[in-house]
């Protein structure tokens, strides 16, 4: 793989094994500086996916959901990677969390309803609501403004 150094504009190549190390190094500083940014974990997952590092990609998405449980993209991509790796039940639970957090995602809803049916998706949404509420502060309730 040939890359271009953005500063010197010179071309350099990188071996397939080094690609994973290069991506890890690229994300290590931002993740050390702001480890609780779920979007950075999601982007790391995308990068690892392009390198066919499925297990590492799944771990990055899990980390995204742990550090920012209310980030729908973390749950969505975790669900999609689990769906592709035949972890169907866990995938549908992650996708339900994503759909609960972003109910306007029609494509995601269509995927879930087409796979499981409307009634099962609604049941998973209830479980997702309870799962997400476990991550909220004690004074916060779903659909209501948190009081301090």
PDB file of C-alpha atoms in Angstrom:
ATOM      1  CA  UNK A   1       0.000   0.000   0.000  1.00  0.00           C
ATOM      2  CA  UNK A   2       1.404   3.387  -0.978  1.00  0.00           C
ATOM      3  CA  UNK A   3       0.654   6.384   1.191  1.00  0.00           C
ATOM      4  CA  UNK A   4       1.613  10.037   0.939  1.00  0.00           C
ATOM      5  CA  UNK A   5       3.112  11.925   3.852  1.00  0.00           C
ATOM      6  CA  UNK A   6       0.902  15.025   4.268  1.00  0.00           C
ATOM      7  CA  UNK A   7       3.834  17.190   5.389  1.00  0.00           C
ATOM      8  CA  UNK A   8       6.657  16.238   3.008  1.00  0.00           C
ATOM      9  CA  UNK A   9       4.333  15.044   0.196  1.00  0.00           C
ATOM     10  CA  UNK A  10       6.659  12.078  -0.320  1.00  0.00           C
ATOM     11  CA  UNK A  11       5.302   8.618  -1.041  1.00  0.00           C
ATOM     12  CA  UNK A  12       5.980   5.645   1.201  1.00  0.00           C
ATOM     13  CA  UNK A  13       4.689   2.104   1.351  1.00  0.00           C
ATOM     14  CA  UNK A  14       3.429   0.050   4.244  1.00  0.00           C
ATOM     15  CA  UNK A  15       3.186  -3.730   4.642  1.00  0.00           C
ATOM     16  CA  UNK A  16      -0.156  -5.427   5.361  1.00  0.00           C
ATOM     17  CA  UNK A  17       0.829  -6.236   8.955  1.00  0.00           C
ATOM     18  CA  UNK A  18       2.048  -2.712   9.489  1.00  0.00           C
ATOM     19  CA  UNK A  19      -1.329  -1.325   8.389  1.00  0.00           C
ATOM     20  CA  UNK A  20      -2.927  -2.482  11.642  1.00  0.00           C
ATOM     21  CA  UNK A  21      -0.067  -1.025  13.677  1.00  0.00           C
ATOM     22  CA  UNK A  22      -0.294   2.202  11.690  1.00  0.00           C
ATOM     23  CA  UNK A  23      -4.045   2.532  12.360  1.00  0.00           C
ATOM     24  CA  UNK A  24      -3.516   1.749  16.046  1.00  0.00           C
ATOM     25  CA  UNK A  25      -0.798   4.394  16.260  1.00  0.00           C
ATOM     26  CA  UNK A  26      -2.976   6.894  14.398  1.00  0.00           C
ATOM     27  CA  UNK A  27      -5.787   6.561  16.947  1.00  0.00           C
ATOM     28  CA  UNK A  28      -3.695   6.025  20.078  1.00  0.00           C
ATOM     29  CA  UNK A  29      -3.064   9.708  20.809  1.00  0.00           C
ATOM     30  CA  UNK A  30      -6.672  10.925  20.392  1.00  0.00           C
ATOM     31  CA  UNK A  31      -7.920   7.986  22.462  1.00  0.00           C
ATOM     32  CA  UNK A  32      -5.406   8.761  25.204  1.00  0.00           C
ATOM     33  CA  UNK A  33      -6.376  12.435  25.195  1.00  0.00           C
ATOM     34  CA  UNK A  34     -10.151  11.914  25.014  1.00  0.00           C
ATOM     35  CA  UNK A  35     -10.873   8.263  25.839  1.00  0.00           C
ATOM     36  CA  UNK A  36     -14.562   8.945  26.460  1.00  0.00           C
ATOM     37  CA  UNK A  37     -15.280  10.093  22.908  1.00  0.00           C
ATOM     38  CA  UNK A  38     -17.403   7.322  21.408  1.00  0.00           C
ATOM     39  CA  UNK A  39     -17.114   8.752  17.885  1.00  0.00           C
ATOM     40  CA  UNK A  40     -13.352   8.232  17.923  1.00  0.00           C
ATOM     41  CA  UNK A  41     -13.859   4.600  18.919  1.00  0.00           C
ATOM     42  CA  UNK A  42     -16.391   4.232  16.084  1.00  0.00           C
ATOM     43  CA  UNK A  43     -13.904   5.674  13.580  1.00  0.00           C
ATOM     44  CA  UNK A  44     -11.229   3.270  14.855  1.00  0.00           C
ATOM     45  CA  UNK A  45     -13.710   0.441  14.320  1.00  0.00           C
ATOM     46  CA  UNK A  46     -14.353   1.589  10.740  1.00  0.00           C
ATOM     47  CA  UNK A  47     -10.615   1.717  10.046  1.00  0.00           C
ATOM     48  CA  UNK A  48     -10.045  -1.742  11.491  1.00  0.00           C
ATOM     49  CA  UNK A  49     -12.950  -3.040   9.418  1.00  0.00           C
ATOM     50  CA  UNK A  50     -11.276  -1.814   6.239  1.00  0.00           C
ATOM     51  CA  UNK A  51      -8.267  -3.899   7.290  1.00  0.00           C
ATOM     52  CA  UNK A  52     -10.465  -6.987   7.873  1.00  0.00           C
ATOM     53  CA  UNK A  53      -9.715  -6.979  11.592  1.00  0.00           C
ATOM     54  CA  UNK A  54     -13.234  -8.064  12.568  1.00  0.00           C
ATOM     55  CA  UNK A  55     -12.533  -8.924  16.220  1.00  0.00           C
ATOM     56  CA  UNK A  56     -10.662  -5.664  16.820  1.00  0.00           C
ATOM     57  CA  UNK A  57     -13.420  -3.759  15.016  1.00  0.00           C
ATOM     58  CA  UNK A  58     -16.041  -5.296  17.311  1.00  0.00           C
ATOM     59  CA  UNK A  59     -13.991  -4.381  20.387  1.00  0.00           C
ATOM     60  CA  UNK A  60     -13.722  -0.769  19.183  1.00  0.00           C
ATOM     61  CA  UNK A  61     -17.501  -0.578  18.767  1.00  0.00           C
ATOM     62  CA  UNK A  62     -18.043  -2.144  22.197  1.00  0.00           C
ATOM     63  CA  UNK A  63     -15.752   0.516  23.657  1.00  0.00           C
ATOM     64  CA  UNK A  64     -17.768   3.206  21.859  1.00  0.00           C
ATOM     65  CA  UNK A  65     -20.967   1.941  23.489  1.00  0.00           C
ATOM     66  CA  UNK A  66     -19.308   1.702  26.903  1.00  0.00           C
ATOM     67  CA  UNK A  67     -17.855   5.212  26.932  1.00  0.00           C
ATOM     68  CA  UNK A  68     -20.929   6.838  25.343  1.00  0.00           C
ATOM     69  CA  UNK A  69     -23.942   4.576  25.856  1.00  0.00           C
ATOM     70  CA  UNK A  70     -26.297   7.135  24.295  1.00  0.00           C
ATOM     71  CA  UNK A  71     -24.353   7.311  20.993  1.00  0.00           C
ATOM     72  CA  UNK A  72     -26.566   5.553  18.429  1.00  0.00           C
ATOM     73  CA  UNK A  73     -23.784   5.022  15.874  1.00  0.00           C
ATOM     74  CA  UNK A  74     -21.790   2.909  18.328  1.00  0.00           C
ATOM     75  CA  UNK A  75     -24.727   0.585  18.927  1.00  0.00           C
ATOM     76  CA  UNK A  76     -25.638   0.523  15.234  1.00  0.00           C
ATOM     77  CA  UNK A  77     -22.193  -0.459  13.986  1.00  0.00           C
ATOM     78  CA  UNK A  78     -21.721  -2.948  16.816  1.00  0.00           C
ATOM     79  CA  UNK A  79     -25.037  -4.509  15.822  1.00  0.00           C
ATOM     80  CA  UNK A  80     -24.122  -4.595  12.139  1.00  0.00           C
ATOM     81  CA  UNK A  81     -20.764  -6.282  12.753  1.00  0.00           C
ATOM     82  CA  UNK A  82     -22.406  -8.801  15.079  1.00  0.00           C
ATOM     83  CA  UNK A  83     -25.071  -9.427  12.427  1.00  0.00           C
ATOM     84  CA  UNK A  84     -22.370 -10.162   9.839  1.00  0.00           C
ATOM     85  CA  UNK A  85     -20.550 -12.505  12.222  1.00  0.00           C
ATOM     86  CA  UNK A  86     -23.671 -14.563  12.992  1.00  0.00           C
ATOM     87  CA  UNK A  87     -24.190 -13.268  16.520  1.00  0.00           C
ATOM     88  CA  UNK A  88     -27.824 -12.669  15.629  1.00  0.00           C
ATOM     89  CA  UNK A  89     -29.452 -12.209  19.030  1.00  0.00           C
ATOM     90  CA  UNK A  90     -26.728  -9.896  20.309  1.00  0.00           C
ATOM     91  CA  UNK A  91     -26.814  -8.033  17.000  1.00  0.00           C
ATOM     92  CA  UNK A  92     -30.547  -7.410  17.252  1.00  0.00           C
ATOM     93  CA  UNK A  93     -30.168  -6.164  20.837  1.00  0.00           C
ATOM     94  CA  UNK A  94     -27.472  -3.682  19.768  1.00  0.00           C
ATOM     95  CA  UNK A  95     -29.522  -2.576  16.779  1.00  0.00           C
ATOM     96  CA  UNK A  96     -32.568  -2.105  19.036  1.00  0.00           C
ATOM     97  CA  UNK A  97     -30.505   0.194  21.264  1.00  0.00           C
ATOM     98  CA  UNK A  98     -29.453   2.176  18.196  1.00  0.00           C
ATOM     99  CA  UNK A  99     -33.042   2.401  16.993  1.00  0.00           C
ATOM    100  CA  UNK A 100     -34.254   3.450  20.437  1.00  0.00           C
ATOM    101  CA  UNK A 101     -31.681   6.256  20.483  1.00  0.00           C
ATOM    102  CA  UNK A 102     -32.382   7.272  16.871  1.00  0.00           C
ATOM    103  CA  UNK A 103     -35.981   6.319  15.990  1.00  0.00           C
ATOM    104  CA  UNK A 104     -35.770   8.215  12.682  1.00  0.00           C
ATOM    105  CA  UNK A 105     -33.369   5.612  11.222  1.00  0.00           C
ATOM    106  CA  UNK A 106     -35.851   4.055   8.793  1.00  0.00           C
ATOM    107  CA  UNK A 107     -33.277   1.811   7.100  1.00  0.00           C
ATOM    108  CA  UNK A 108     -32.335   0.249  10.427  1.00  0.00           C
ATOM    109  CA  UNK A 109     -35.980  -0.258  11.383  1.00  0.00           C
ATOM    110  CA  UNK A 110     -36.667  -1.871   7.991  1.00  0.00           C
ATOM    111  CA  UNK A 111     -33.703  -4.235   8.462  1.00  0.00           C
ATOM    112  CA  UNK A 112     -34.913  -5.296  11.897  1.00  0.00           C
ATOM    113  CA  UNK A 113     -38.597  -5.628  10.978  1.00  0.00           C
ATOM    114  CA  UNK A 114     -37.707  -7.562   7.834  1.00  0.00           C
ATOM    115  CA  UNK A 115     -35.590  -9.947   9.868  1.00  0.00           C
ATOM    116  CA  UNK A 116     -37.750 -10.427  12.965  1.00  0.00           C
ATOM    117  CA  UNK A 117     -41.166  -8.844  12.467  1.00  0.00           C
ATOM    118  CA  UNK A 118     -42.777  -5.807  14.045  1.00  0.00           C
ATOM    119  CA  UNK A 119     -43.813  -7.407  17.357  1.00  0.00           C
ATOM    120  CA  UNK A 120     -40.332  -8.769  18.108  1.00  0.00           C
ATOM    121  CA  UNK A 121     -38.722  -5.420  17.239  1.00  0.00           C
ATOM    122  CA  UNK A 122     -41.107  -3.614  19.605  1.00  0.00           C
ATOM    123  CA  UNK A 123     -40.242  -6.086  22.387  1.00  0.00           C
ATOM    124  CA  UNK A 124     -36.537  -5.525  21.773  1.00  0.00           C
ATOM    125  CA  UNK A 125     -37.114  -1.761  21.903  1.00  0.00           C
ATOM    126  CA  UNK A 126     -38.551  -2.095  25.420  1.00  0.00           C
ATOM    127  CA  UNK A 127     -35.473  -4.052  26.504  1.00  0.00           C
ATOM    128  CA  UNK A 128     -33.271  -1.441  24.787  1.00  0.00           C
ATOM    129  CA  UNK A 129     -35.002   1.352  26.704  1.00  0.00           C
ATOM    130  CA  UNK A 130     -34.313  -0.430  29.981  1.00  0.00           C
ATOM    131  CA  UNK A 131     -30.712  -1.152  28.965  1.00  0.00           C
ATOM    132  CA  UNK A 132     -30.040   2.467  28.030  1.00  0.00           C
ATOM    133  CA  UNK A 133     -31.725   3.711  31.214  1.00  0.00           C
ATOM    134  CA  UNK A 134     -29.212   1.684  33.251  1.00  0.00           C
ATOM    135  CA  UNK A 135     -26.500   4.020  31.930  1.00  0.00           C
ATOM    136  CA  UNK A 136     -28.310   7.235  32.827  1.00  0.00           C
ATOM    137  CA  UNK A 137     -27.606   9.130  36.045  1.00  0.00           C
ATOM    138  CA  UNK A 138     -29.986   8.397  38.925  1.00  0.00           C
ATOM    139  CA  UNK A 139     -31.829  11.686  38.432  1.00  0.00           C
ATOM    140  CA  UNK A 140     -32.363  11.236  34.694  1.00  0.00           C
ATOM    141  CA  UNK A 141     -35.327   9.490  33.157  1.00  0.00           C
ATOM    142  CA  UNK A 142     -35.996   8.547  29.573  1.00  0.00           C
ATOM    143  CA  UNK A 143     -37.906  11.298  27.822  1.00  0.00           C
ATOM    144  CA  UNK A 144     -37.590  13.754  30.716  1.00  0.00           C
ATOM    145  CA  UNK A 145     -35.000  16.419  31.433  1.00  0.00           C
ATOM    146  CA  UNK A 146     -32.575  15.452  34.178  1.00  0.00           C
ATOM    147  CA  UNK A 147     -32.788  17.474  37.362  1.00  0.00           C
ATOM    148  CA  UNK A 148     -29.763  18.420  39.402  1.00  0.00           C
TER     149      UNK A 148
END
